[in-house]
Amino acid sequence: MNRNVLEFERPIMELEQKIEEMRKYADSLDISNEINKLEKKVNELRSSVYKNLTRWQIVQIARHPERPYSLDYIYLMTNNFIEMHGDRNFKDDKAVVGGFAYLDEKPVMIIGQQKGRDTKSNIYRNFGMMNPDGYRKALRLMKLAEKFNRPVITLIDTPGANPGIDAEERGQAEAIARNIQEMTRLKVPIIVCIIGEGASGGAFGIGVGDKVLMLEYCWYSVISPESCSSILFRSWEYKEQAAEALKLTAPDLIEHKIIDRIIEEPEGGAHRNHKEAAASLKQAILEELKSLEKIDPDKFLDLRIKKYGSMGYWEG
Amino acid sequence: MAWFKRTKENITTDSQDKKDIGEGMWIKCPNCGEMMHKTQWENNLFVCIKCDHHFRIGSKEYFDIVFDKGTFKEFDKKVTSVDVLEFADTKKYSDRIVETTKKTGLYDCIRNGTGKIFEIPAVVSCMDFTFIGGSMGAVLGEKIARAVNKAVKTKSPYIIISKSGGARMQEAAIALMQLAKTSAMLAKLAEYKLPYISVITDPTTGGSSASFSMLGDVNIAEPEALIGFAGPRVIKQATGKDLPPGFQRSDFVLEHGFLDLVVHRKDLKEKLFYLIKFMKD
């Protein structure tokens, strides 16, 4: 059995496997009725499980090791992708990838946080945790896009900015602060897509945009549920409770206008069908780009600043 | 030989009596152990008279230190937070706010004021660590936005004195968005060619350092202040490595190129004055 199956996925997977096995005998035996029945059952089960996911379960799907990552989306959505490297200061941070690409006929700069699939590639990608050099690389690419008037697409999928000694030495805080400020005034449209985990400043360092899209089973907040639990509940045990309290899912965030659009995932989550997930995301990006292009270039910067200026609630 | 033989008991004080004498009048330096009289300590701007340890102080003290006497005027004092997420950990967030306000007399972790620094009018926002660890939420974002607008309107320089543990978890993603709001407002200030000086005090980490605190035209820190993105405990836990001596302290951050100056509290006002004078006069 596949070890990458989440606990709540298991009953669904078991039924699916049973159907697979029965199909093998379908030629010699007439069991199509049974198969149909089981298929109906599995569909019902799947939709009831996925309709009633807890916030913590959504966090688990967002971290699913078979979920499509930035490069998967880039290869599935774009063509002629030319990856660019380095921040021109210190190094090439492998936790973030980016470069020129075409979405259909549309030239864009696409930048995404990249996780690895196994231990080796995770070490190479630093688990998708960017260093200051990564934020500076991303900013360099955004400035390049601005220079040639190309829209910027960013893909967010990170457990956080790298908490390391060298990261602090090279100014992790300054790098993120600079990116956020520059993104509030970058003179080309920016579309941000949350495709997995969106952890705090580490995510937001490439996360300011005119439109923020979020796939259905992702999380985005100021802190991970585990860290929140350890700080506020003084134990790692309360991650489920913390996830509920943080209201970190797409429907929660759209309510407070932190994101603009939720993108439906294939049944069972994006990890069950990379192609379909990428097609939905591409479609949404193209639509958003089209509507942004209609806005007077002098105006969308004001709109972006106004949008972030109005976020939050206060009295007095 | 009897002349140096002790004939009387030593003078001893019962430890219980000791505690009662001058309670609250003496301050012990947590760094070097020096005992100081409270007045002496206050006159020294809450800095140890022996080792220069800068004690953590609040906005009231900083406004007294940087502004000319009698010129400070607070504005937008009662902006308060609204708990739309109905956040609860061990306590309800809305209760926590009310309790903290009762205990500290503050409405949130930042206060805005106008005043004069050696006759030059300035707008200053100053944070209070005693208000939920100086954590930044929507109120902080809004108050910095209003302070920037005030600075633009009065053509004044702007100063933020930071002291913060980071974004306020109880406001979740809304707190995170304040990084963009504050940074965008500071970009607006820059368009008007008005100086922004960031004064970083102990401690300044997380969301604050990843936005307004690091974006000064000039970044100043008090000596020995903890300044960083991730906290030292988190880094130690994540890397399993011992942290180098002085890690994330002012001199370390200066040495790595993210501060312009480390300034003793007694020189702070004068330094601010000269910096503003250079940039704006």
XYZ file of C-alpha atoms in Angstrom:
597
model
C 0.000 0.000 0.000
C 1.149 3.485 -0.813
C 2.613 5.047 2.332
C 1.693 8.544 1.147
C -1.971 8.005 1.931
C -3.510 10.275 4.545
C -5.567 8.639 7.248
C -8.891 9.986 6.012
C -8.009 8.996 2.441
C -7.443 5.350 3.393
C -11.025 4.021 3.212
C -11.421 5.687 -0.195
C -8.140 4.273 -1.461
C -9.016 0.797 -0.230
C -12.279 0.810 -2.123
C -10.563 2.116 -5.239
C -8.023 -0.679 -5.064
C -10.749 -3.232 -4.692
C -12.433 -1.899 -7.836
C -9.107 -2.077 -9.676
C -8.697 -5.702 -8.682
C -12.230 -6.598 -9.703
C -11.687 -5.017 -13.112
C -8.916 -7.534 -13.760
C -11.478 -10.310 -13.630
C -14.191 -8.400 -15.455
C -13.392 -10.112 -18.780
C -13.958 -13.623 -17.529
C -16.692 -12.890 -15.015
C -19.744 -10.756 -15.294
C -19.340 -8.468 -12.284
C -20.008 -5.109 -13.887
C -22.970 -4.617 -11.619
C -20.842 -5.047 -8.525
C -18.224 -2.738 -9.943
C -20.794 -0.056 -10.661
C -22.175 -0.357 -7.169
C -18.750 -0.039 -5.639
C -17.908 2.920 -7.840
C -21.019 4.682 -6.712
C -20.126 3.934 -3.134
C -16.585 5.260 -3.482
C -17.828 8.466 -5.101
C -20.289 9.036 -2.303
C -17.665 8.309 0.306
C -15.159 10.623 -1.331
C -17.527 13.548 -1.607
C -18.742 13.118 1.968
C -15.150 12.983 3.302
C -14.006 15.955 1.243
C -17.042 18.044 2.057
C -16.462 17.705 5.763
C -12.726 18.151 6.007
C -11.463 19.782 9.172
C -8.981 22.612 8.856
C -6.208 20.341 10.070
C -7.047 17.785 7.375
C -6.781 20.536 4.780
C -3.328 21.387 6.156
C -2.410 17.725 5.647
C -3.581 17.756 2.020
C -1.635 20.970 1.428
C 1.470 19.093 2.578
C 0.752 15.908 0.663
C 4.087 14.611 -0.675
C 2.539 13.847 -4.061
C 1.011 17.281 -4.528
C 2.150 19.180 -7.609
C 4.928 21.646 -6.805
C 5.897 24.883 -8.545
C 7.961 23.283 -11.312
C 5.169 20.776 -12.011
C 2.739 23.643 -12.477
C 5.227 25.612 -14.536
C 5.847 22.709 -16.922
C 2.156 21.837 -17.136
C 0.875 25.394 -17.575
C 3.516 27.176 -19.624
C 5.761 26.640 -22.593
C 9.259 27.833 -23.458
C 10.121 28.224 -19.788
C 13.632 29.592 -19.429
C 14.775 29.233 -15.845
C 16.981 31.998 -14.521
C 19.344 31.778 -11.594
C 20.982 33.797 -8.878
C 20.558 37.033 -6.977
C 23.730 38.641 -8.431
C 24.950 39.094 -4.872
C 25.735 35.841 -3.190
C 24.245 32.690 -4.672
C 21.419 30.878 -6.406
C 18.813 29.841 -3.859
C 17.363 26.513 -4.973
C 14.260 26.882 -2.771
C 12.848 29.281 -5.346
C 12.706 28.929 -9.118
C 11.780 31.477 -11.712
C 12.097 32.661 -15.254
C 10.459 33.694 -18.497
C 7.575 31.604 -19.754
C 4.541 31.747 -21.991
C 1.015 31.093 -20.771
C -0.533 30.261 -24.125
C 0.684 33.266 -26.127
C 1.153 35.487 -23.117
C 4.728 36.212 -21.950
C 5.016 36.238 -18.149
C 7.628 36.118 -15.411
C 6.822 33.127 -13.245
C 8.411 32.617 -9.822
C 7.680 29.809 -7.373
C 8.828 28.255 -4.130
C 10.048 24.731 -4.794
C 9.965 21.722 -2.493
C 11.693 18.390 -3.110
C 10.088 14.976 -3.595
C 12.544 12.863 -1.629
C 15.255 13.355 0.982
C 17.936 14.166 -1.560
C 15.904 16.688 -3.518
C 14.456 18.142 -0.331
C 17.938 18.887 0.936
C 18.791 20.412 -2.449
C 15.631 22.543 -2.297
C 15.945 23.170 1.458
C 12.353 21.926 1.871
C 11.118 25.023 0.052
C 12.454 27.330 2.757
C 14.002 30.377 1.145
C 17.100 32.231 2.294
C 17.643 35.986 1.882
C 19.386 35.217 -1.416
C 16.156 33.611 -2.635
C 14.074 36.692 -1.865
C 16.683 38.846 -3.609
C 16.694 36.504 -6.600
C 12.900 36.747 -6.786
C 13.065 40.544 -6.562
C 15.673 40.669 -9.308
C 13.376 38.688 -11.583
C 10.400 40.902 -10.721
C 12.421 44.012 -11.548
C 13.405 42.414 -14.817
C 9.735 41.796 -15.579
C 8.948 45.411 -14.726
C 11.654 46.644 -17.060
C 10.166 44.759 -20.002
C 6.571 45.245 -18.947
C 5.715 41.604 -18.310
C 3.233 40.546 -15.638
C 4.540 38.585 -12.660
C 3.021 35.289 -11.491
C 4.181 33.894 -8.153
C 3.486 30.412 -6.801
C 3.529 30.030 -3.025
C 4.382 26.761 -1.325
C 6.622 27.032 1.715
C 6.690 25.884 5.342
C 8.382 29.215 6.136
C 11.503 31.263 5.538
C 14.667 29.390 6.456
C 15.383 29.759 10.190
C 19.169 29.539 10.004
C 22.256 31.257 11.345
C 23.459 32.188 7.863
C 19.980 33.402 6.890
C 20.044 35.842 9.790
C 23.597 36.918 8.985
C 22.562 37.835 5.463
C 19.451 39.700 6.601
C 16.399 37.457 6.270
C 14.199 40.174 7.783
C 15.540 42.897 5.516
C 15.203 40.727 2.418
C 11.542 39.965 3.125
C 10.772 43.565 4.105
C 12.383 44.869 0.907
C 10.457 42.425 -1.274
C 7.138 43.275 0.335
C 7.739 46.989 -0.083
C 8.927 46.678 -3.684
C 5.973 44.471 -4.562
C 3.526 47.076 -3.306
C 4.848 49.418 -5.997
C 6.004 47.182 -8.831
C 4.644 48.746 -12.005
C 3.383 45.540 -13.640
C 0.431 43.338 -12.639
C 1.208 40.675 -10.041
C -0.871 37.521 -9.599
C -0.120 35.451 -6.516
C -1.173 31.776 -6.423
C -1.115 29.776 -3.211
C -0.603 26.182 -4.331
C 0.267 24.443 -1.049
C 1.549 25.872 2.199
C 1.628 29.606 2.826
C 3.575 30.101 6.018
C 3.898 33.630 7.260
C 6.542 36.131 6.163
C 8.336 33.386 4.290
C 5.362 33.123 1.953
C 4.444 36.802 1.955
C 7.979 37.717 0.809
C 6.762 36.853 -2.702
C 3.071 37.201 -1.872
C 1.948 40.791 -2.470
C -0.177 41.143 -5.573
C -3.150 42.631 -7.384
C -4.967 39.307 -7.280
C -4.353 36.462 -4.864
C -5.625 33.058 -5.981
C -5.695 30.035 -3.732
C -6.203 26.385 -4.545
C -8.967 24.720 -2.584
C -6.881 22.601 -0.213
C -4.134 24.976 0.886
C -3.368 26.876 4.051
C -2.106 30.422 4.499
C -1.503 32.165 7.793
C 0.860 34.046 10.044
C 2.229 30.872 11.618
C 1.949 27.103 11.183
C -0.612 25.361 13.392
C 2.168 23.417 15.138
C 4.177 26.518 16.074
C 1.019 28.355 17.070
C 0.120 25.459 19.346
C 3.548 25.431 20.947
C 3.488 29.172 21.638
C -0.120 29.837 22.597
C -1.070 26.472 24.056
C 2.458 25.730 25.306
C 2.475 22.272 23.749
C 2.708 20.741 20.279
C -0.403 18.693 21.001
C -3.003 21.287 20.051
C -2.276 21.628 16.340
C -5.846 20.734 15.357
C -7.238 23.366 17.695
C -4.668 25.904 16.505
C -5.598 25.204 12.880
C -9.240 25.872 13.710
C -8.417 29.089 15.598
C -6.134 30.441 12.859
C -8.882 30.139 10.230
C -6.264 29.381 7.632
C -8.249 27.836 4.765
C -9.343 29.390 1.489
C -13.029 29.914 2.473
C -11.887 31.618 5.713
C -9.511 33.929 3.897
C -11.827 34.973 1.104
C -14.319 36.102 3.737
C -11.805 38.698 4.945
C -10.646 39.604 1.412
C -7.133 38.324 2.062
C -7.480 36.240 -1.074
C -9.570 37.050 -4.142
C -10.427 33.715 -5.674
C -10.593 30.037 -4.768
C -9.614 27.515 -7.433
C -11.335 24.177 -7.267
C -9.086 21.148 -7.128
C -9.664 17.806 -8.842
C -11.702 15.368 -6.818
C -9.653 14.119 -3.897
C -7.136 16.951 -4.168
C -4.531 18.203 -6.632
C -2.243 15.246 -5.888
C -4.776 12.909 -7.511
C -4.582 14.666 -10.866
C -1.729 17.099 -11.559
C -2.860 17.865 -15.087
C -6.354 18.848 -14.112
C -5.111 21.007 -11.233
C -2.678 22.817 -13.516
C -5.353 23.361 -16.162
C -7.710 24.986 -13.637
C -4.954 27.205 -12.285
C -3.858 28.260 -15.761
C -7.410 29.094 -16.742
C -7.858 31.270 -13.648
C -4.542 33.083 -14.146
C -5.391 33.868 -17.754
C -8.781 35.233 -16.760
C -7.309 37.412 -14.037
C -4.574 38.694 -16.350
C -7.173 39.666 -18.878
C -9.184 41.653 -16.368
C -6.059 43.343 -14.970
C -4.990 44.405 -18.437
C -8.193 46.397 -18.747
C -7.232 48.604 -15.815
C -5.351 51.785 -16.617
C -1.663 51.122 -15.771
C -1.580 54.298 -13.657
C -4.501 53.091 -11.623
C -3.766 49.524 -10.649
C -0.901 50.581 -8.365
C -3.303 52.798 -6.417
C -5.773 49.946 -6.298
C -3.121 47.555 -4.989
C -2.082 49.953 -2.219
C -5.704 50.654 -1.338
C -6.423 46.941 -1.185
C -3.685 46.299 1.378
C -4.476 49.538 3.197
C -8.012 48.385 3.891
C -7.103 44.929 5.217
C -8.050 44.320 8.810
C -10.562 45.591 11.303
C -10.339 48.287 13.939
C -12.421 50.783 15.837
C -11.737 54.446 16.419
C 46.385 38.252 71.103
C 42.895 38.976 72.210
C 42.678 42.326 70.539
C 41.580 40.930 67.178
C 39.452 38.195 68.549
C 35.818 38.817 67.786
C 33.934 39.513 70.926
C 30.564 40.453 69.506
C 28.192 38.773 67.088
C 28.341 39.873 63.462
C 25.754 42.355 62.384
C 23.149 40.208 60.710
C 19.807 41.011 59.214
C 17.114 38.483 58.898
C 16.478 37.874 55.181
C 12.826 38.607 55.656
C 13.584 42.046 57.071
C 15.966 42.704 54.194
C 13.212 42.377 51.629
C 11.064 45.001 53.262
C 13.614 47.757 53.265
C 13.204 50.163 50.360
C 11.025 47.851 48.300
C 10.691 49.321 44.844
C 13.374 51.910 45.481
C 16.287 49.817 44.296
C 16.837 48.368 40.875
C 19.144 45.467 40.211
C 20.794 45.259 36.815
C 19.998 41.849 35.293
C 23.261 41.987 33.359
C 25.912 42.890 35.961
C 24.011 42.748 39.237
C 24.694 46.387 40.130
C 22.215 47.898 42.578
C 20.981 51.355 41.685
C 18.642 53.740 43.396
C 15.498 54.195 41.325
C 16.028 57.940 40.868
C 19.594 57.380 39.811
C 18.393 54.778 37.301
C 15.652 57.023 35.944
C 18.028 59.956 35.604
C 20.314 57.688 33.641
C 17.426 57.022 31.185
C 16.878 53.499 32.540
C 20.386 52.423 31.656
C 22.647 50.637 34.166
C 25.115 53.105 35.659
C 27.837 50.482 35.700
C 27.554 48.297 32.586
C 25.312 50.417 30.292
C 22.684 47.705 30.080
C 19.646 49.268 28.412
C 16.524 48.241 30.319
C 13.361 47.673 28.290
C 11.132 50.734 28.572
C 7.775 51.781 27.175
C 6.447 54.435 24.844
C 5.894 56.949 27.650
C 9.590 56.881 28.515
C 10.702 57.108 24.876
C 8.427 60.066 24.140
C 9.985 61.803 27.170
C 13.460 60.993 25.909
C 13.119 62.104 22.278
C 10.765 65.074 22.460
C 11.439 68.545 23.887
C 9.688 69.002 27.187
C 6.001 69.824 26.856
C 5.828 69.392 23.058
C 4.478 65.801 22.896
C 0.895 65.439 21.719
C -0.638 62.027 21.229
C -3.016 61.446 18.311
C -5.359 58.589 17.329
C -4.983 57.259 20.848
C -8.056 55.037 21.025
C -7.804 52.908 17.924
C -8.666 49.437 19.151
C -8.722 45.984 17.690
C -11.827 44.073 16.646
C -11.733 40.308 17.000
C -13.510 39.199 13.831
C -11.884 35.776 13.858
C -13.215 35.119 17.372
C -9.819 33.748 18.220
C -9.342 31.791 21.404
C -6.315 30.004 22.779
C -6.085 29.576 26.529
C -8.036 32.826 26.674
C -10.392 34.618 24.324
C -8.540 37.256 22.300
C -11.225 39.871 22.991
C -10.811 39.283 26.737
C -7.061 39.430 26.439
C -7.294 42.883 24.857
C -9.595 44.223 27.555
C -7.441 42.777 30.333
C -4.213 44.074 28.841
C -5.697 47.528 28.425
C -6.805 47.487 32.032
C -3.387 46.360 33.218
C -1.244 48.645 31.065
C -3.467 51.632 30.328
C -2.597 51.151 26.645
C -5.050 50.588 23.786
C -2.650 48.610 21.605
C 1.068 48.010 21.134
C 1.804 51.290 19.363
C 1.266 54.964 20.150
C 1.456 57.915 17.785
C 2.684 61.348 18.752
C 3.825 64.660 17.378
C 6.364 66.861 19.070
C 9.653 68.650 18.634
C 13.161 67.262 18.620
C 15.418 70.215 19.492
C 12.836 72.494 17.890
C 12.302 70.352 14.743
C 8.716 69.072 14.481
C 8.489 65.299 13.976
C 5.977 62.469 13.982
C 6.951 59.498 16.138
C 5.285 56.095 16.570
C 6.524 54.056 19.487
C 5.765 50.449 20.390
C 5.056 48.932 23.795
C 6.262 45.410 24.469
C 3.979 45.122 27.484
C 0.949 45.023 25.180
C 0.793 41.348 24.065
C 4.518 41.241 23.387
C 4.401 44.233 21.074
C 2.670 42.036 18.527
C 1.521 43.730 15.338
C -2.071 43.470 14.178
C -4.528 45.595 12.233
C -4.394 48.433 14.786
C -0.658 48.806 14.347
C -1.068 48.852 10.563
C -3.758 51.491 10.741
C -1.863 53.643 13.237
C 1.319 53.600 11.168
C -0.782 54.484 8.106
C -2.293 57.458 9.935
C 1.088 58.551 11.273
C 2.516 58.523 7.744
C -0.446 60.597 6.547
C 0.195 63.035 9.395
C 3.865 63.281 8.444
C 2.949 63.904 4.797
C 0.373 66.517 5.731
C 2.717 68.391 8.089
C 5.804 67.713 5.913
C 7.509 66.213 8.948
C 10.099 63.491 9.303
C 8.824 60.181 10.646
C 10.355 57.908 13.275
C 9.204 54.466 14.428
C 10.641 53.088 17.657
C 10.212 49.304 17.345
C 9.939 46.762 20.117
C 8.041 43.712 18.993
C 7.863 39.948 19.087
C 6.350 39.876 15.593
C 2.924 39.552 14.042
C -0.038 38.964 16.342
C -1.030 35.313 16.087
C -4.535 36.095 17.343
C -5.170 38.047 14.140
C -3.737 35.275 11.944
C -3.483 36.177 8.241
C -4.887 39.660 8.898
C -1.782 40.369 10.993
C 0.428 39.141 8.159
C -1.198 41.604 5.757
C -0.025 44.491 7.936
C 3.507 43.872 6.666
C 2.308 45.070 3.253
C 0.208 47.894 4.626
C 3.042 49.422 6.667
C 5.644 48.908 3.930
C 3.364 50.487 1.325
C 2.757 53.494 3.560
C 6.507 53.971 4.059
C 6.942 53.845 0.288
C 4.370 56.631 0.070
C 6.343 58.692 2.610
C 9.457 58.197 0.485
C 7.660 59.592 -2.560
C 7.268 62.857 -0.661
C 11.007 62.816 0.104
C 10.373 62.827 3.819
C 12.915 61.065 6.056
C 11.997 57.848 7.814
C 14.239 56.758 10.674
C 13.789 53.320 12.204
C 14.894 53.041 15.832
C 15.136 49.379 16.775
C 15.087 48.418 20.445
C 15.233 45.178 22.376
C 13.651 42.936 21.102
C 12.534 43.348 17.491
C 11.844 40.117 15.622
C 9.409 38.508 13.175
C 6.877 40.569 11.257
C 8.085 43.952 12.478
C 11.670 43.327 11.468
C 10.404 41.872 8.171
C 8.659 45.133 7.359
C 8.864 48.668 8.774
C 11.767 48.159 11.206
C 14.246 47.259 8.468
C 13.079 49.835 5.916
C 14.478 53.041 7.375
C 16.401 55.580 5.336
C 18.541 55.171 8.400
C 18.330 52.151 10.699
C 19.412 52.785 14.295
C 19.514 50.315 17.169
C 20.049 50.588 20.883
C 23.056 48.625 22.175
C 22.646 44.873 22.708
C 19.122 44.786 21.254
C 17.951 41.440 19.889
C 17.159 41.973 16.193
C 16.267 39.249 13.730
C 13.640 37.431 11.729
C 13.445 34.065 13.479
C 13.977 34.049 17.238
C 17.185 32.502 18.598
C 15.329 29.614 20.241
C 13.655 28.671 16.976
C 16.956 28.780 15.104
C 18.702 26.693 17.722
C 15.929 24.137 17.605
C 15.804 24.054 13.799
C 19.544 23.840 13.165
C 20.671 21.977 16.279
C 23.696 24.249 16.298
C 25.065 26.463 19.056
C 24.561 30.093 18.215
C 27.685 32.250 17.922
C 28.277 34.732 20.757
C 26.439 38.008 20.296
C 24.236 36.429 17.593
C 21.396 38.752 16.463
C 22.512 41.496 18.850
C 22.958 45.093 17.655
C 26.712 44.902 17.028
C 26.286 41.653 15.097
C 23.536 43.130 12.928
C 25.622 46.292 12.389
C 28.618 44.175 11.430
C 26.529 42.286 8.855
C 25.359 45.477 7.244
C 21.750 45.952 8.282
C 22.147 48.893 10.649
C 23.720 52.282 10.173
C 24.328 53.070 13.811
C 24.182 51.626 17.285
C 23.335 54.518 19.565
C 23.402 54.786 23.362
C 20.073 55.933 24.757
C 21.583 59.132 26.122
C 22.692 60.121 22.613
C 19.513 59.060 20.826
C 17.755 62.419 20.693
C 20.845 64.261 19.504
C 21.543 61.673 16.790
C 17.951 61.878 15.576
C 18.244 65.646 15.442
C 21.411 65.618 13.321
C 20.082 62.937 10.982
C 16.841 64.816 10.377
C 18.714 68.065 9.936
C 20.924 66.523 7.273
C 18.088 64.902 5.370
C 15.498 67.628 5.582
C 16.987 71.063 6.188
